[in-house]
mmCIF file of C-alpha atoms in Angstrom:
data_model
loop_
_atom_site.group_PDB
_atom_site.id
_atom_site.type_symbol
_atom_site.label_atom_id
_atom_site.label_comp_id
_atom_site.label_asym_id
_atom_site.label_seq_id
_atom_site.Cartn_x
_atom_site.Cartn_y
_atom_site.Cartn_z
ATOM 1 C CA UNK E 27 101.622 101.486 106.231
ATOM 2 C CA UNK E 28 103.761 98.972 104.357
ATOM 3 C CA UNK E 29 105.721 100.205 101.362
ATOM 4 C CA UNK E 30 105.782 98.845 97.826
ATOM 5 C CA UNK E 31 107.353 99.574 94.451
ATOM 6 C CA UNK E 32 105.852 99.225 90.971
ATOM 7 C CA UNK E 33 108.171 97.996 88.206
ATOM 8 C CA UNK E 34 107.189 98.458 84.576
ATOM 9 C CA UNK E 35 109.500 96.071 82.732
ATOM 10 C CA UNK E 36 109.691 96.723 79.003
ATOM 11 C CA UNK E 37 111.814 93.664 78.222
ATOM 12 C CA UNK E 38 109.089 91.280 79.398
ATOM 13 C CA UNK E 39 106.025 93.519 78.866
ATOM 14 C CA UNK E 40 104.965 93.094 82.486
ATOM 15 C CA UNK E 41 104.094 95.374 85.385
ATOM 16 C CA UNK E 42 104.853 94.109 88.897
ATOM 17 C CA UNK E 43 103.839 95.328 92.327
ATOM 18 C CA UNK E 44 106.783 94.451 94.552
ATOM 19 C CA UNK E 45 106.887 94.566 98.352
ATOM 20 C CA UNK E 46 109.451 96.875 99.933
ATOM 21 C CA UNK E 47 110.455 100.483 99.343
ATOM 22 C CA UNK E 48 113.105 99.438 96.833
ATOM 23 C CA UNK E 49 111.094 96.547 95.407
ATOM 24 C CA UNK E 50 113.332 93.916 96.963
ATOM 25 C CA UNK E 51 110.493 91.901 98.496
ATOM 26 C CA UNK E 52 108.202 89.392 96.928
ATOM 27 C CA UNK E 53 105.975 90.007 93.936
ATOM 28 C CA UNK E 54 102.507 90.892 95.215
ATOM 29 C CA UNK E 55 100.738 91.327 91.874
ATOM 30 C CA UNK E 56 101.679 91.083 88.190
ATOM 31 C CA UNK E 57 100.010 92.327 85.014
ATOM 32 C CA UNK E 58 101.045 91.047 81.587
ATOM 33 C CA UNK E 59 100.817 94.101 79.339
ATOM 34 C CA UNK E 60 101.262 92.314 75.994
ATOM 35 C CA UNK E 61 101.483 88.626 75.192
ATOM 36 C CA UNK E 62 104.088 89.178 72.468
ATOM 37 C CA UNK E 63 107.392 90.005 74.179
ATOM 38 C CA UNK E 64 108.957 91.131 70.904
ATOM 39 C CA UNK E 65 106.563 94.055 70.307
ATOM 40 C CA UNK E 66 106.539 97.168 72.469
ATOM 41 C CA UNK E 67 103.101 97.826 73.978
ATOM 42 C CA UNK E 68 101.592 101.324 73.593
ATOM 43 C CA UNK E 69 101.736 103.788 76.493
ATOM 44 C CA UNK E 70 97.973 103.422 77.063
ATOM 45 C CA UNK E 71 98.383 99.727 77.890
ATOM 46 C CA UNK E 72 101.235 100.532 80.284
ATOM 47 C CA UNK E 73 99.104 103.213 81.955
ATOM 48 C CA UNK E 74 96.270 100.690 82.441
ATOM 49 C CA UNK E 75 98.682 98.164 83.965
ATOM 50 C CA UNK E 76 100.122 100.845 86.261
ATOM 51 C CA UNK E 77 96.616 101.799 87.383
ATOM 52 C CA UNK E 78 95.764 98.147 88.118
ATOM 53 C CA UNK E 79 98.924 97.806 90.221
ATOM 54 C CA UNK E 80 98.110 100.976 92.141
ATOM 55 C CA UNK E 81 94.563 99.758 92.818
ATOM 56 C CA UNK E 82 95.893 96.404 94.046
ATOM 57 C CA UNK E 83 98.368 98.196 96.330
ATOM 58 C CA UNK E 84 95.483 100.104 97.932
ATOM 59 C CA UNK E 85 93.497 96.880 98.297
ATOM 60 C CA UNK E 86 96.460 95.154 99.994
ATOM 61 C CA UNK E 87 97.135 98.244 102.156
ATOM 62 C CA UNK E 88 100.518 99.114 100.665
ATOM 63 C CA UNK E 89 101.859 102.596 99.978
ATOM 64 C CA UNK E 90 103.547 102.875 96.569
ATOM 65 C CA UNK E 91 106.767 104.818 97.120
ATOM 66 C CA UNK E 92 108.486 104.250 93.750
ATOM 67 C CA UNK E 93 107.489 103.622 90.161
ATOM 68 C CA UNK E 94 110.325 102.276 88.038
ATOM 69 C CA UNK E 95 109.982 102.435 84.271
ATOM 70 C CA UNK E 96 107.240 105.060 84.434
ATOM 71 C CA UNK E 97 108.339 106.503 81.093
ATOM 72 C CA UNK E 98 106.732 103.452 79.436
ATOM 73 C CA UNK E 99 103.356 104.649 80.735
ATOM 74 C CA UNK E 100 104.045 108.238 79.698
ATOM 75 C CA UNK E 101 105.005 109.495 83.171
ATOM 76 C CA UNK E 102 107.545 112.279 83.178
ATOM 77 C CA UNK E 103 110.521 112.209 85.501
ATOM 78 C CA UNK E 104 110.263 114.820 88.220
#
């Protein structure tokens, strides 16, 4: 199975599904979490965007190996 990475980017309020284990490939899917880049979106919005990216990865037959910026969605570091 192909590998992908999900980036939650707080500076742009966007979540991206990126091809490649390290996310160095092309952007496969993007979710805009909040239209206003100057306000931080709540963790619930980030969690929804993360879930959408994970669903799209399954649809495109990618295995998500990394989630960068998961603390925005309330994920703890393990």
